[in-house]
mmCIF file of C-alpha atoms and ligand atoms in Angstrom:
data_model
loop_
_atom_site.group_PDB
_atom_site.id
_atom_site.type_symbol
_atom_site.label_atom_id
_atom_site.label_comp_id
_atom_site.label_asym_id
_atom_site.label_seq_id
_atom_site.Cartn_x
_atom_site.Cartn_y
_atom_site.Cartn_z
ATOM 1 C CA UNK O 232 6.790 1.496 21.900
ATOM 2 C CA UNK O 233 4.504 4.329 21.466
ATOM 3 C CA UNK O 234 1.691 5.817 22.580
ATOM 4 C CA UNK O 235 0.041 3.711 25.452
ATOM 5 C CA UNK O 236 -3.385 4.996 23.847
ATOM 6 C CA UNK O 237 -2.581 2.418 21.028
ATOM 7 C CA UNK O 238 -2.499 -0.828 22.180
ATOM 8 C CA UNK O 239 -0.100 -3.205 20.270
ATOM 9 C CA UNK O 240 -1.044 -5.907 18.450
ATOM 10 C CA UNK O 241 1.028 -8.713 16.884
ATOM 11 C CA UNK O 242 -0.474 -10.572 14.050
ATOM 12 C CA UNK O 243 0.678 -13.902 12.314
ATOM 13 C CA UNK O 244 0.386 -14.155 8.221
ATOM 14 C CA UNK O 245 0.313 -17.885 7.471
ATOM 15 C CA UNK O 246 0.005 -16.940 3.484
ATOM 16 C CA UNK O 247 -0.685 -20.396 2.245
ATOM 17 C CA UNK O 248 0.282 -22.452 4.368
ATOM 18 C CA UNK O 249 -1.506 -24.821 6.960
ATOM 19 C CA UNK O 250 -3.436 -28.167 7.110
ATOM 20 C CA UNK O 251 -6.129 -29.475 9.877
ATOM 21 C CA UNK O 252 -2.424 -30.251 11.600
ATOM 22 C CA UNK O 253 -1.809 -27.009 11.997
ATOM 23 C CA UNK O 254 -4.225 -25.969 14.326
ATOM 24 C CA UNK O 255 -2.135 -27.519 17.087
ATOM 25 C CA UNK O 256 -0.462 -24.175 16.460
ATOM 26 C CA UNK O 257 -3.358 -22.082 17.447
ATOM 27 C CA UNK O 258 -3.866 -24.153 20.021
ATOM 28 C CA UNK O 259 -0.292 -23.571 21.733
ATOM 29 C CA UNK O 260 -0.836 -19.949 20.612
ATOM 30 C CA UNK O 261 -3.921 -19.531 22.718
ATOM 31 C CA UNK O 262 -2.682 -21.081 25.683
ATOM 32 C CA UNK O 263 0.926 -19.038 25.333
ATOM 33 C CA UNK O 264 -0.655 -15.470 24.915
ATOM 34 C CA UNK O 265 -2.340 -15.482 29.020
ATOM 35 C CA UNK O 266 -1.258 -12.359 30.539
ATOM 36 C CA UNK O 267 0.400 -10.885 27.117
ATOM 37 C CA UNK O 268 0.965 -6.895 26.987
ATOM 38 C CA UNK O 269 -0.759 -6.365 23.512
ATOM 39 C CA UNK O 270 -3.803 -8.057 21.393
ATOM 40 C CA UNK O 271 -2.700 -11.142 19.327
ATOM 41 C CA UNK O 272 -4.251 -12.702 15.792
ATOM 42 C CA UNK O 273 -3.534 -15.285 13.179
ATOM 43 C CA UNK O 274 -4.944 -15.253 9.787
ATOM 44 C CA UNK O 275 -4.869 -18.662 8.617
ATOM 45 C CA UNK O 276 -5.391 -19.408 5.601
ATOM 46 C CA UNK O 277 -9.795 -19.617 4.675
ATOM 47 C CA UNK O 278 -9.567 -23.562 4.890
ATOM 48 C CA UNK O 279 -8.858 -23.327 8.777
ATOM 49 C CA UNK O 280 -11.045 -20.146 9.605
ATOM 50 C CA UNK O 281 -13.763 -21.603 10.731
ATOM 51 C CA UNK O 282 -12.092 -24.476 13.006
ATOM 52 C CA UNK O 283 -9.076 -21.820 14.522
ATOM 53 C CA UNK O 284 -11.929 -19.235 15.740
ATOM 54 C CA UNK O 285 -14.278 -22.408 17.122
ATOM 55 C CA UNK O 286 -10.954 -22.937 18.766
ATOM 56 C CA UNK O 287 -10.328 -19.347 19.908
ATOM 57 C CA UNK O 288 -13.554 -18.597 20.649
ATOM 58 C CA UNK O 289 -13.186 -17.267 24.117
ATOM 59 C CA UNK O 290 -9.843 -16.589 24.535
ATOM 60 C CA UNK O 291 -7.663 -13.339 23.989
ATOM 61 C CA UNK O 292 -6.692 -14.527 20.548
ATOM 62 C CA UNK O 293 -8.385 -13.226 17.450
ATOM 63 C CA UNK O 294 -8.281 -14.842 14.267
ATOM 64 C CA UNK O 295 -8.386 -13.300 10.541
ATOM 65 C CA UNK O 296 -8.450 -13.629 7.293
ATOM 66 C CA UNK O 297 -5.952 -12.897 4.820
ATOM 67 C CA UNK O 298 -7.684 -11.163 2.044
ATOM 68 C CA UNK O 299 -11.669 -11.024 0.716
ATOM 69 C CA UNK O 300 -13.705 -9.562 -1.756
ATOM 70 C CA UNK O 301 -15.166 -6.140 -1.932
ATOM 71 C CA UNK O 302 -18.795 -7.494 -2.879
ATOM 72 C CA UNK O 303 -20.683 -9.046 -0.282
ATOM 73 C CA UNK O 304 -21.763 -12.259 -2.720
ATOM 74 C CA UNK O 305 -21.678 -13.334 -6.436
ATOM 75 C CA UNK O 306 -20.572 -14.670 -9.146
ATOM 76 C CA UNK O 307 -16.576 -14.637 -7.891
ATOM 77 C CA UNK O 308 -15.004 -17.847 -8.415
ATOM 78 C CA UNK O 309 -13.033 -18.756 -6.026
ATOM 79 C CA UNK O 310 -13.216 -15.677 -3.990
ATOM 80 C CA UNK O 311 -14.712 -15.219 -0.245
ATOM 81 C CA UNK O 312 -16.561 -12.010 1.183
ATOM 82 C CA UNK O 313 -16.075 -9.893 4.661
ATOM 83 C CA UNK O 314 -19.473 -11.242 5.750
ATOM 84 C CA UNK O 315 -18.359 -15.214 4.849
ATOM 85 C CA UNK O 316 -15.301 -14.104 7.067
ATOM 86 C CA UNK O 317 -18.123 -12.526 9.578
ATOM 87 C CA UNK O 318 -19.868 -15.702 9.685
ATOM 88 C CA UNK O 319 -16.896 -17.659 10.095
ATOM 89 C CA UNK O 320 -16.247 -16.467 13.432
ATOM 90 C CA UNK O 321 -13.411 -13.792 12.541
ATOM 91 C CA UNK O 322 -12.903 -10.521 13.774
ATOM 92 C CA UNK O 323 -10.256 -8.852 10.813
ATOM 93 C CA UNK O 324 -9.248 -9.109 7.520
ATOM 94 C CA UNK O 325 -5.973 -8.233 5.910
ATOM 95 C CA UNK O 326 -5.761 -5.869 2.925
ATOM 96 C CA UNK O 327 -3.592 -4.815 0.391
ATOM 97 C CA UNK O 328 -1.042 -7.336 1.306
ATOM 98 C CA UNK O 329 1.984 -6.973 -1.544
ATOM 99 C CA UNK O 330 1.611 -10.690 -2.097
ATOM 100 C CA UNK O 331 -2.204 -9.750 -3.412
ATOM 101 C CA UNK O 332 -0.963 -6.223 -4.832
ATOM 102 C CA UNK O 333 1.513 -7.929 -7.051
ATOM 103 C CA UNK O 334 -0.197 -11.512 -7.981
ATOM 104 C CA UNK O 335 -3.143 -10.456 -8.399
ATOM 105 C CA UNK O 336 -2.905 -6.460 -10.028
ATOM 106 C CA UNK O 337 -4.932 -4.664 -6.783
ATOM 107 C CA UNK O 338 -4.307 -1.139 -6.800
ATOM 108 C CA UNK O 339 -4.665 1.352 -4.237
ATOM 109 C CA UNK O 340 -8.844 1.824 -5.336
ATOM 110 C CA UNK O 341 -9.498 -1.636 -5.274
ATOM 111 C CA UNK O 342 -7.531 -1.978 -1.190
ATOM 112 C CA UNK O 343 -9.889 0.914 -0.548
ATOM 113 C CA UNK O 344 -13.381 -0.546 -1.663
ATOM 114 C CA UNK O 345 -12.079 -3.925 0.183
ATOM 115 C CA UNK O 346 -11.626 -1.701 3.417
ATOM 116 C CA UNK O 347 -15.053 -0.803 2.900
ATOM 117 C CA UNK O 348 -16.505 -4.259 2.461
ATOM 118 C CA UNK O 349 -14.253 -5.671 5.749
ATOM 119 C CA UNK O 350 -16.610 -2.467 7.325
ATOM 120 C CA UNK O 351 -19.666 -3.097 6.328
ATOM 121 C CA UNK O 352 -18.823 -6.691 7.858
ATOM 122 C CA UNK O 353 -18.196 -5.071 11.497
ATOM 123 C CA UNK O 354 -14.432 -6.561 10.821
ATOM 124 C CA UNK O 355 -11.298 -4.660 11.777
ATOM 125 C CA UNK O 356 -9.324 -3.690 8.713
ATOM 126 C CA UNK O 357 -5.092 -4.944 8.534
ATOM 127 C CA UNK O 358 -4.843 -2.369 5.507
ATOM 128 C CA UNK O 359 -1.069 -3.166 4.260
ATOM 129 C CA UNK O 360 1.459 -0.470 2.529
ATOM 130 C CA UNK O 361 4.699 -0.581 1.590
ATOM 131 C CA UNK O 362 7.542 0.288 -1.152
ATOM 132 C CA UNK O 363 9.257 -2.514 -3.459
ATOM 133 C CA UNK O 364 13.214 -2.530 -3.587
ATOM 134 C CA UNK O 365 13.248 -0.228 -6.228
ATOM 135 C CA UNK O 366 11.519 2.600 -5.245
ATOM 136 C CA UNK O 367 13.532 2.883 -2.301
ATOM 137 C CA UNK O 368 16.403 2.285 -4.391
ATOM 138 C CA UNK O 369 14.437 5.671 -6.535
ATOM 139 C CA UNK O 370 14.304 7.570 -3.293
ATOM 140 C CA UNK O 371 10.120 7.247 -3.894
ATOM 141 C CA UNK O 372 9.391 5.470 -0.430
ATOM 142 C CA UNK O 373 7.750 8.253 1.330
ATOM 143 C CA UNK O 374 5.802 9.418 -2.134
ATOM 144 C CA UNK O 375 4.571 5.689 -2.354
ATOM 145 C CA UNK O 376 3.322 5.609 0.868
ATOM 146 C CA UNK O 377 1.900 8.713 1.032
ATOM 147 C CA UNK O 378 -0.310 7.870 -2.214
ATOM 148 C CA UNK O 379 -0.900 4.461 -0.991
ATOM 149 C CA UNK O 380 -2.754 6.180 1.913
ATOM 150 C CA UNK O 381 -4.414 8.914 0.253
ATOM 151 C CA UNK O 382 -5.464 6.244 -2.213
ATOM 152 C CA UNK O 383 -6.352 2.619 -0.232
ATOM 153 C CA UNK O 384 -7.425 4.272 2.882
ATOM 154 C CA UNK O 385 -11.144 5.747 3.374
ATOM 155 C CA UNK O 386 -11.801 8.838 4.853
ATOM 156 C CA UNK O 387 -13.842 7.298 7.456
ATOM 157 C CA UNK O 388 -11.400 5.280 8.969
ATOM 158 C CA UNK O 389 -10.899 5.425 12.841
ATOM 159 C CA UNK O 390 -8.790 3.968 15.097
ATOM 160 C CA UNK O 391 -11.563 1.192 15.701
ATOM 161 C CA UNK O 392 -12.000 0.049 12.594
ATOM 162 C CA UNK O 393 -8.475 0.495 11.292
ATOM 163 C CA UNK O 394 -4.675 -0.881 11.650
ATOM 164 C CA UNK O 395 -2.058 -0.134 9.307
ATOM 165 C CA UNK O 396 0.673 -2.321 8.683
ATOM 166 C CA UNK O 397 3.997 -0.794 7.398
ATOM 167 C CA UNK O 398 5.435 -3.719 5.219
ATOM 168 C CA UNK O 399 8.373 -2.881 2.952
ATOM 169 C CA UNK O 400 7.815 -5.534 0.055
ATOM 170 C CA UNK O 401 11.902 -5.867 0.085
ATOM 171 C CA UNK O 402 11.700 -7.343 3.524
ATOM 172 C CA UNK O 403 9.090 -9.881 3.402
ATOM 173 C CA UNK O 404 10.175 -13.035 3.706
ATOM 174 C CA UNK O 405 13.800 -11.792 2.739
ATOM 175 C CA UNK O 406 15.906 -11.587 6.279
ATOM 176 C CA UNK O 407 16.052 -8.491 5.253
ATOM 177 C CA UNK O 408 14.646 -5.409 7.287
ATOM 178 C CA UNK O 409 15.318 -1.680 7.076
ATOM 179 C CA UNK O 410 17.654 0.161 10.020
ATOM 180 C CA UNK O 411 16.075 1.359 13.140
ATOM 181 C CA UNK O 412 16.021 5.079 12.193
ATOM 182 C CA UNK O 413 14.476 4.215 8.654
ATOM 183 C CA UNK O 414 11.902 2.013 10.250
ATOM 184 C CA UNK O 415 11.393 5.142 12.774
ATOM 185 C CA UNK O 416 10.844 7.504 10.164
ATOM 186 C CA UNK O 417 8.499 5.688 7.482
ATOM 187 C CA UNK O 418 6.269 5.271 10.558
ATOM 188 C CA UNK O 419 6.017 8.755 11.484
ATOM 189 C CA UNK O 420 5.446 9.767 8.086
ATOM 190 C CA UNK O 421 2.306 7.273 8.220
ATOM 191 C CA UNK O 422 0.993 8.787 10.705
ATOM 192 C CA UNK O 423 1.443 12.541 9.721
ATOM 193 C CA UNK O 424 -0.177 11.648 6.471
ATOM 194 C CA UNK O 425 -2.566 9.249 8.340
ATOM 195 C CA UNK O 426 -3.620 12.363 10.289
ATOM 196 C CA UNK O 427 -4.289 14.751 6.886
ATOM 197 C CA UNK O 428 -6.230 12.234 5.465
ATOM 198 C CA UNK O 429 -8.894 11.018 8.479
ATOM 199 C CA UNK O 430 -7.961 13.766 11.165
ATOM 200 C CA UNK O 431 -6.980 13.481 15.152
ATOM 201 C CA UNK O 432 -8.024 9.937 14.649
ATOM 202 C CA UNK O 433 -4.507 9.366 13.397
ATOM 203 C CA UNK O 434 -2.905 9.177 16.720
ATOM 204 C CA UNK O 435 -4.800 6.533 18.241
ATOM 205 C CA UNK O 436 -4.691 4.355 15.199
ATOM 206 C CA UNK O 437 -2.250 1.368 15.287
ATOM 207 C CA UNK O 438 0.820 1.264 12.937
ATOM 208 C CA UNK O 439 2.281 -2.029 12.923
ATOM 209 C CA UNK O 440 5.821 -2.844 11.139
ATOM 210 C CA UNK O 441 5.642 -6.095 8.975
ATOM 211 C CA UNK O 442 8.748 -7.688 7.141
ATOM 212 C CA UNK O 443 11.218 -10.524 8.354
ATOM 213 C CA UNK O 444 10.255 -9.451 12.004
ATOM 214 C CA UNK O 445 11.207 -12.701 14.263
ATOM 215 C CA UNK O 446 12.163 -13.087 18.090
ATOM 216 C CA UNK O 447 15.663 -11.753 17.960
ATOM 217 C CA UNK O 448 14.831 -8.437 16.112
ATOM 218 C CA UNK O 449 11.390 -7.948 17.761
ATOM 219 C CA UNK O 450 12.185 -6.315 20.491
ATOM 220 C CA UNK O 451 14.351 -3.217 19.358
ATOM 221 C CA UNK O 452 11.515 -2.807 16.066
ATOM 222 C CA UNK O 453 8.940 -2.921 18.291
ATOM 223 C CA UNK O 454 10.493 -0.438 21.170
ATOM 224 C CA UNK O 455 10.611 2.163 18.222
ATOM 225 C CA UNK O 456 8.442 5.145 18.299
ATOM 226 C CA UNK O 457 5.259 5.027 16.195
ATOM 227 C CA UNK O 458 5.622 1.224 16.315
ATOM 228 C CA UNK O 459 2.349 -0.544 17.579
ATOM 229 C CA UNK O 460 3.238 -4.009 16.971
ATOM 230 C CA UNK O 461 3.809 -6.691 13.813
ATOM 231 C CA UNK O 462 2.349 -8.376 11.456
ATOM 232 C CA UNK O 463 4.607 -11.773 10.844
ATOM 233 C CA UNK O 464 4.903 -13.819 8.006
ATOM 234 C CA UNK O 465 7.426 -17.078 8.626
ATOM 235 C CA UNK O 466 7.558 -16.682 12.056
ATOM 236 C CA UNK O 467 3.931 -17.096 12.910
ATOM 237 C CA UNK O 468 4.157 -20.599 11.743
ATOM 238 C CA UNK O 469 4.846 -22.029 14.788
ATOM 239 C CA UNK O 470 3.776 -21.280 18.070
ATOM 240 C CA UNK O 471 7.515 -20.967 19.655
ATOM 241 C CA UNK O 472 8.825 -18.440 17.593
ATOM 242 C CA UNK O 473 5.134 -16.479 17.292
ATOM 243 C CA UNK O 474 5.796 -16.219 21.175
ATOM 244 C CA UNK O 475 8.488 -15.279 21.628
ATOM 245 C CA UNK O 476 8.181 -12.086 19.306
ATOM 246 C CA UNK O 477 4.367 -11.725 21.821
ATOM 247 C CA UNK O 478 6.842 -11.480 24.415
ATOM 248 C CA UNK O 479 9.016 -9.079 23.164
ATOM 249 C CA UNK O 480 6.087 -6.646 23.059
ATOM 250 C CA UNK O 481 5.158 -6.732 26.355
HETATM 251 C C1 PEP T 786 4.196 -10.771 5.594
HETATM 252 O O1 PEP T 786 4.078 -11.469 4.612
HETATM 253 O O2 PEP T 786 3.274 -10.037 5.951
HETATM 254 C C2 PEP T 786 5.458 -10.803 6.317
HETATM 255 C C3 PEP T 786 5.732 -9.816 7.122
HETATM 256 O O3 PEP T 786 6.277 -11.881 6.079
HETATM 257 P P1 PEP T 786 7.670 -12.212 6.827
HETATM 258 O O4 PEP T 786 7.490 -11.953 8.290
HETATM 259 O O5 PEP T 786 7.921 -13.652 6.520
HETATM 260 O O6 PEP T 786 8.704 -11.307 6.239
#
């Protein structure tokens, strides 16, 4: 684990998954995460915002969002804002996730004026980079991330307002997941280049690792240097396996 300045937090992607049912989930979640070592959220998907943070409302566990728009209202079908989120009873959004990057063409600027927009709603920003299987097969994964964050990330981030989440698009969902030392060293480049592009801020700012983490890798990723936690895709669907990686990063 790293710094104890940065405390870790372990966030569940539900992507689109999750009916009314589902919010037994939260439920289990909230009651399992008493006494946990780092900050815990779930981003379901927007139909269950409203009813999973009336649920946590009170408790240790924040709930998210999994993507908005950069404008505050208009005429964007289908589309929901930071402040909607806001209002819903959130407290972060996720950004830039490669499911959005690829399905839906956002570059780096657009990531960027969405980081603004989850500001302006007083929301913490999950702002998501990573490289796809061939630029790491091209030897490009530190130039990729270093543009991604000179790019997507504002200049007046701070550690408050601000988590990045290291997410190799290879890994997602995959079974996949880099080696220790590779993990170990996209990291630290984060945060050097984290550092040249908002300053000391850098070092207090969580880095979380994101890509086919589950209970029986979570411990070793998240004992890693520069490693403040995970975001979790399939295993933040239920409330076991969501634990048991909580656990591990206590
Ligand atoms: C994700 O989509 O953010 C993710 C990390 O998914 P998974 O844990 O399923 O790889």
């Amino acid at each position: 684990m790293a710094n104890p300045s940065r405390r870790p937090l372990v966030a569940g992607n539900w992507k689109m998954n999750g009916l009314r049912a589902s919010l037994a989930e939260v439920v289990a979640i909230k009651a399992g995460i008493a006494g946990a070592g780092c900050d815990v959220a779930i981003c379901p998907p927007a139909t269950l915002l409203r009813e999973a943070a009336a649920e946590a409302a009170g408790s240790g566990l924040l709930i998210g969002a999994q993507d908005c728009h950069a404008a505050a209202s208009g005429a964007n079908t289908g589309d929901i804002s930071a402040e909607m989120v806001a209002d819903a009873g959130c407290r972060l959004i996720i950004i830039g996730h490669s499911e959005r990057r690829a399905d839906h063409g956002e570059t780096n600027e657009i990531v960027r004026q969405k980081a603004e927009a989850v500001w302006r709603a007083g929301l913490l920003a999950v702002l998501c980079i990573g490289e796809t299987e061939s630029q790491r097969r091209g030897g490009e994964t530190m130039a990729v991330l270093a543009r991604q964050i000179l790019e997507s990330v504002p200049e007046k981030a701070t550690s408050a307002n601000l988590v990045v989440a290291y997410e190799p698009v290879w890994a997602i969902g995959t079974g996949l997941t880099p080696s220790e030392d590779d993990i170990a060293a996209a990291h630290a480049h984060i945060r050097a280049r984290l550092a040249e592009r908002i300053g000391t801020v850098a070092a207090a700012t969580s880095i979380l690792y994101g890509g086919s983490v589950k209970p029986s890798n979570a411990a070793s990723i998240l004992s890693l240097a520069d490693v403040d936690g995970a975001l979790v895709g399939g295993a933040s669907l239920k409330a076991a396996d969501f634990l048991g990686i909580v656990a591990a990063s206590s």
